[in-house]
mmCIF file of C-alpha atoms in Angstrom:
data_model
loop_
_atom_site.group_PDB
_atom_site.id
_atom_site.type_symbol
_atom_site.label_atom_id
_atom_site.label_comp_id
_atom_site.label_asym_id
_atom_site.label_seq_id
_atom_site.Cartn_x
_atom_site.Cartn_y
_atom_site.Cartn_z
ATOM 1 C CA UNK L 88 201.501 53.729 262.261
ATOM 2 C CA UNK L 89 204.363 53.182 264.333
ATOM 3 C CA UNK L 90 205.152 55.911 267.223
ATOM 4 C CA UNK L 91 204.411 54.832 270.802
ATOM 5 C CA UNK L 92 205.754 51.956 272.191
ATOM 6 C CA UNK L 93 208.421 51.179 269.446
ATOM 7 C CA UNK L 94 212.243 52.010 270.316
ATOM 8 C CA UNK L 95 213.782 54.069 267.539
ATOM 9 C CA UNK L 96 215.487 50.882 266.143
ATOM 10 C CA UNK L 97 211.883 48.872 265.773
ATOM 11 C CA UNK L 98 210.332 52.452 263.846
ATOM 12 C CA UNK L 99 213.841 52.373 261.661
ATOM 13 C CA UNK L 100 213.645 48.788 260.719
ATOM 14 C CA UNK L 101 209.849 49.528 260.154
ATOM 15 C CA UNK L 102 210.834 52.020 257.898
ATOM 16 C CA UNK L 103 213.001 50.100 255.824
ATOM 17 C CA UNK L 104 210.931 47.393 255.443
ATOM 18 C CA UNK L 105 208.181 49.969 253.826
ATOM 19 C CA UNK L 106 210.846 51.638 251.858
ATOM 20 C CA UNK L 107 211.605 47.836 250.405
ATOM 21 C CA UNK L 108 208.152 47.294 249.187
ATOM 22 C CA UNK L 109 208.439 50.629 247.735
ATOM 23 C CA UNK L 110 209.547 50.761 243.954
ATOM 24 C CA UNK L 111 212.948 51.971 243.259
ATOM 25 C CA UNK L 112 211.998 55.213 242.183
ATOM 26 C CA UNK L 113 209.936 56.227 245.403
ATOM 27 C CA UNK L 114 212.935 54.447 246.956
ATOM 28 C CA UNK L 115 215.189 57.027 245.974
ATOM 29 C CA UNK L 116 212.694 60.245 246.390
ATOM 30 C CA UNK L 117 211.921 59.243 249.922
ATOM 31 C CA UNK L 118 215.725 58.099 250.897
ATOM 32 C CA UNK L 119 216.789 61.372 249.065
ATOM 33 C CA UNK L 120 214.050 63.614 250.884
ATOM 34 C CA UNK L 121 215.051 61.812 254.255
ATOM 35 C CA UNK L 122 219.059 62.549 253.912
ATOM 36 C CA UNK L 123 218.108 65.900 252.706
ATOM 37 C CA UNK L 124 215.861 67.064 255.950
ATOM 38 C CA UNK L 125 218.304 64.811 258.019
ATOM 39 C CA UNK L 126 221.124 66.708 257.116
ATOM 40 C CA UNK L 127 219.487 70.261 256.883
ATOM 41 C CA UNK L 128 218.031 68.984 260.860
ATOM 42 C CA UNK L 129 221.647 68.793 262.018
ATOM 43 C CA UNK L 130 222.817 71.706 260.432
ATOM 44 C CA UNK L 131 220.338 73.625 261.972
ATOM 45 C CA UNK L 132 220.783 71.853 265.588
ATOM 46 C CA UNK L 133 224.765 73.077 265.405
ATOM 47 C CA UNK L 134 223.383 76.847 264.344
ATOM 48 C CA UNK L 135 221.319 76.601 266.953
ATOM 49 C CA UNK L 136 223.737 75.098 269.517
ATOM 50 C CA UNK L 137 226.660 77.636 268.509
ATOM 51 C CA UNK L 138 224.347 80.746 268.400
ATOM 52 C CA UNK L 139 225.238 83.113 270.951
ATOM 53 C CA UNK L 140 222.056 84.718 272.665
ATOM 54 C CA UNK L 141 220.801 88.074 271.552
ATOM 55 C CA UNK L 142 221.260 90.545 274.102
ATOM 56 C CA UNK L 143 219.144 93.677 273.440
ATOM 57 C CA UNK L 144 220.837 97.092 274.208
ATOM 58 C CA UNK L 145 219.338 98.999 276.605
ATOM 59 C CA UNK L 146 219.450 102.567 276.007
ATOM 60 C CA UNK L 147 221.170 104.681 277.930
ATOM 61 C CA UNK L 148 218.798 105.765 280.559
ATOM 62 C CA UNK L 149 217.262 109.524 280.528
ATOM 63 C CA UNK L 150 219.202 112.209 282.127
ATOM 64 C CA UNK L 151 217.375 113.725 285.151
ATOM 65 C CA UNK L 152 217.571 117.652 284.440
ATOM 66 C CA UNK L 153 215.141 119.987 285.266
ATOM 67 C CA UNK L 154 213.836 119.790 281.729
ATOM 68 C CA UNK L 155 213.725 116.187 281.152
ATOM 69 C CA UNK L 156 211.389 116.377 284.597
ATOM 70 C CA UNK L 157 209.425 118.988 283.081
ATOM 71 C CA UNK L 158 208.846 117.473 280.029
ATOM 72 C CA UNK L 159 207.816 113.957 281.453
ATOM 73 C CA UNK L 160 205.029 115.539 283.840
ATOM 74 C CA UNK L 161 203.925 118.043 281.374
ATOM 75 C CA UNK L 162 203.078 114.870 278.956
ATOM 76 C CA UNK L 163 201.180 113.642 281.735
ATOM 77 C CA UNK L 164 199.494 117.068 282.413
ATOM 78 C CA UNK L 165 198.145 117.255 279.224
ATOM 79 C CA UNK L 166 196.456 114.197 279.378
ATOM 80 C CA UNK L 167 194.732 115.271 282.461
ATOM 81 C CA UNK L 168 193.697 118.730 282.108
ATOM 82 C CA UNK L 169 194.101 119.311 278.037
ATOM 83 C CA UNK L 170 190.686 119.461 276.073
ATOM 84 C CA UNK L 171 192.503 117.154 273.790
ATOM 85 C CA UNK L 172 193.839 115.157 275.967
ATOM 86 C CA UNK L 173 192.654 111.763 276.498
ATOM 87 C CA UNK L 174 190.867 112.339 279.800
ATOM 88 C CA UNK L 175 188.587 114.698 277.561
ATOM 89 C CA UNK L 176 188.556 112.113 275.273
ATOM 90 C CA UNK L 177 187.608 109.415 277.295
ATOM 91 C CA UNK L 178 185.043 111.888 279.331
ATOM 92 C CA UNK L 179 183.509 112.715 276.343
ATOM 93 C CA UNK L 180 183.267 109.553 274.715
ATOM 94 C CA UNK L 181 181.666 108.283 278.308
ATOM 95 C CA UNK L 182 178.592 111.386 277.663
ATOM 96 C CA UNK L 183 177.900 110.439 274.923
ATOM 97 C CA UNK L 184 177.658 106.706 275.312
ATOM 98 C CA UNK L 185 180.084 105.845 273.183
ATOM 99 C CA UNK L 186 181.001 102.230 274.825
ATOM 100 C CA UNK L 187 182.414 100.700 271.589
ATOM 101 C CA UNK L 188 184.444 103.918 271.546
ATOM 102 C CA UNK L 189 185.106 103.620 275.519
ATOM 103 C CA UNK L 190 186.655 100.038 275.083
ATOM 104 C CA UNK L 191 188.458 101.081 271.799
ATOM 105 C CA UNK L 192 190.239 103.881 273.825
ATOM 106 C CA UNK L 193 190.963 102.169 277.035
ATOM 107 C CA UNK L 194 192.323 98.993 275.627
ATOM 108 C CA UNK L 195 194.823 100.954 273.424
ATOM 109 C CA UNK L 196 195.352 104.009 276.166
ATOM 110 C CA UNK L 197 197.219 101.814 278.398
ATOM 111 C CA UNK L 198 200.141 101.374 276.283
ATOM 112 C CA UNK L 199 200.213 104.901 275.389
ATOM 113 C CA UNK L 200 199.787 106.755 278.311
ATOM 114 C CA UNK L 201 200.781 104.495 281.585
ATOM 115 C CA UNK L 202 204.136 102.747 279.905
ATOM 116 C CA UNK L 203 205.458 105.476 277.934
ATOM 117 C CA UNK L 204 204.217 108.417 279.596
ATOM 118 C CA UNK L 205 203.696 107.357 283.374
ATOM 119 C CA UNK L 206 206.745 104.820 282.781
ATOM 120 C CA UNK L 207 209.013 107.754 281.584
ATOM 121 C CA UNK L 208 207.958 109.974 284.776
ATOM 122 C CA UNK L 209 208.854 107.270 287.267
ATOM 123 C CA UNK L 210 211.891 106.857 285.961
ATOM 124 C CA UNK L 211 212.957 110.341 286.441
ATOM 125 C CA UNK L 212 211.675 110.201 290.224
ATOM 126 C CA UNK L 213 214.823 110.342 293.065
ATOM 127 C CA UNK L 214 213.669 109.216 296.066
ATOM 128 C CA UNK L 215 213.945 105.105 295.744
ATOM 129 C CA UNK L 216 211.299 104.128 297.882
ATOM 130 C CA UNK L 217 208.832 106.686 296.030
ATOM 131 C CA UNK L 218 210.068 105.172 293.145
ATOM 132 C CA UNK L 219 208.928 101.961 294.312
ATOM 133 C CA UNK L 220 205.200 103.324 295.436
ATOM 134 C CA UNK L 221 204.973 104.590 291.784
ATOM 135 C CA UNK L 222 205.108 101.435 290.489
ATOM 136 C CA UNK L 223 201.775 100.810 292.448
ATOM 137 C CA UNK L 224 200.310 104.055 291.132
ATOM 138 C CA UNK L 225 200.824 103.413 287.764
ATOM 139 C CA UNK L 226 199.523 99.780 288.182
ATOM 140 C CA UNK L 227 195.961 101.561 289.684
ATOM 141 C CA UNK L 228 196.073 103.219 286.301
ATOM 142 C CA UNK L 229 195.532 99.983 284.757
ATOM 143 C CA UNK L 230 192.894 98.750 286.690
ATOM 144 C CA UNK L 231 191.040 101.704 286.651
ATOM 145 C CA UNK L 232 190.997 101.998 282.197
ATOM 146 C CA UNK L 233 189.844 98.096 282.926
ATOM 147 C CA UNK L 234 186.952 99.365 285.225
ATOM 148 C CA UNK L 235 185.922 101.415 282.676
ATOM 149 C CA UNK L 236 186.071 99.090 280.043
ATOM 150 C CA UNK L 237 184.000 96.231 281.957
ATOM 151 C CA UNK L 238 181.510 99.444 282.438
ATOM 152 C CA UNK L 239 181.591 99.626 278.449
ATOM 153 C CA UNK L 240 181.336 95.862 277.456
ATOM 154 C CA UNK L 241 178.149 94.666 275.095
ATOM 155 C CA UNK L 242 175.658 93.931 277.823
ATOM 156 C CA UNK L 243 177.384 95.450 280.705
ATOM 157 C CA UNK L 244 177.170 99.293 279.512
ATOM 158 C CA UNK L 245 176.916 101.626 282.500
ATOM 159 C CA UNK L 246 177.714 105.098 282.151
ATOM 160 C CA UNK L 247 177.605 105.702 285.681
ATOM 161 C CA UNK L 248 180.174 102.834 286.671
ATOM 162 C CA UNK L 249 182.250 104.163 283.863
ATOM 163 C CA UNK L 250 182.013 107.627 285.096
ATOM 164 C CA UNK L 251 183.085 106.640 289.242
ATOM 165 C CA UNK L 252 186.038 104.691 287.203
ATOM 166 C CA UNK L 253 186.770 107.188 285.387
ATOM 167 C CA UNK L 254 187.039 109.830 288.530
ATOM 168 C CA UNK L 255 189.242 107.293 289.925
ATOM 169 C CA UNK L 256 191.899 106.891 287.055
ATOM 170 C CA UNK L 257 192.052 111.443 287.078
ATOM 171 C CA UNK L 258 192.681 111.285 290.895
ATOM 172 C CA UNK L 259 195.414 108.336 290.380
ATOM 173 C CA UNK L 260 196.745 110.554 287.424
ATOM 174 C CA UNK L 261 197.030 113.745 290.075
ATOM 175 C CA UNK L 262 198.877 111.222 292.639
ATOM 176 C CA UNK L 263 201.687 110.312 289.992
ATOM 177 C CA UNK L 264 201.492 114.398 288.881
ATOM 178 C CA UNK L 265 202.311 115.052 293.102
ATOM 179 C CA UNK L 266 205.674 113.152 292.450
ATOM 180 C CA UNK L 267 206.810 115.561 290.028
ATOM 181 C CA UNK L 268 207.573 118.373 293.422
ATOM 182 C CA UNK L 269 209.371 114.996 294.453
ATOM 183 C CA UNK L 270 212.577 114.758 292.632
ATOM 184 C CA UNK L 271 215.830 116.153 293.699
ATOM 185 C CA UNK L 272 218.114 117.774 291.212
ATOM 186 C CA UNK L 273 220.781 118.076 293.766
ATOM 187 C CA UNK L 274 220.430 114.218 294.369
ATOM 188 C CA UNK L 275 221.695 113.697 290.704
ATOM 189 C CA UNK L 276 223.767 116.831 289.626
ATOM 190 C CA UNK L 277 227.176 115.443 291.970
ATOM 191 C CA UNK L 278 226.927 111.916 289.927
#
């Protein structure tokens, strides 16, 4: 096979000295296939070329009213103190040594609840440089649903390392529910 080490004009003379041996008919398949996927190659290299990048629209962002505040922190609430929320779930699920459960739940929960609920609070948040902390709040949020699904892995079940983990991720939750007092309405109303 000829590849490395041959310049492009030794591999095209190779080629044509195959294609010579060739009958006619193959001849004319494989010089038909070649102009074919030659030509389709270039058109797609000027698509590609002339193709201006995609640029996503972003959403307008979220206006910060008292509701929109109240309705990002109550989403969070409810995941902390509701009986159906997922810190009940994930309590529950912990009693009753559920670990396939346990890492089912934590490896989905992330998405759910720390970038669309957590994500949606912080943006709401005023003050810039508690902004900024929240961004390390909601990251401890992530590493705790981890701890708690190492504590849950086949072979490494342990409700009680689950349970300290799972302590931690409720007090973390509380922390980003503290920001909530946080914004200022005024701060936003004269823009």
């Amino acid at each position: 096979l000829a590849g490395r080490g041959t310049t492009c004009s030794e591999r095209s003379m190779m080629f044509s000295a195959d294609n010579e041996s060739s009958s006619s008919s193959e001849l004319s398949r494989r010089s038909t296939i070649g102009r074919v996927l030659s030509s389709g190659a270039a058109v797609f290299v000027s698509c590609v070329a002339m193709a201006e990048p995609a640029s996503a629209k972003k959403p307008p962002p979220e206006p910060i009213t008292a509701e929109t505040v109240k309705s990002a922190f109550d989403a969070i609430r409810y995941e902390l103190e509701d009986p159906a929320g997922g810190m009940a779930t994930l309590e529950s699920k912990i009693a009753a040594k559920d670990f396939e459960g346990v890492m089912d739940f934590t490896k989905n929960y992330d998405g759910y609840f720390r970038k669309a609920r957590v994500g949606r609070a912080r943006k709401l948040l005023t003050d810039k440089k508690l902004k900024e902390d929240s961004v390390l709040m909601s990251n401890a949020i992530t590493f705790d649903l981890i701890g708690i699904n190492r504590a849950s892995r086949p072979g490494q079940e342990n409700q009680e390392e689950a349970k300290k983990y799972l302590g931690e991720l409720k007090a973390d939750i509380q922390k980003i529910l503290d920001l909530e007092n946080t914004v200022d309405l005024s701060a936003v109303e004269g823009s």
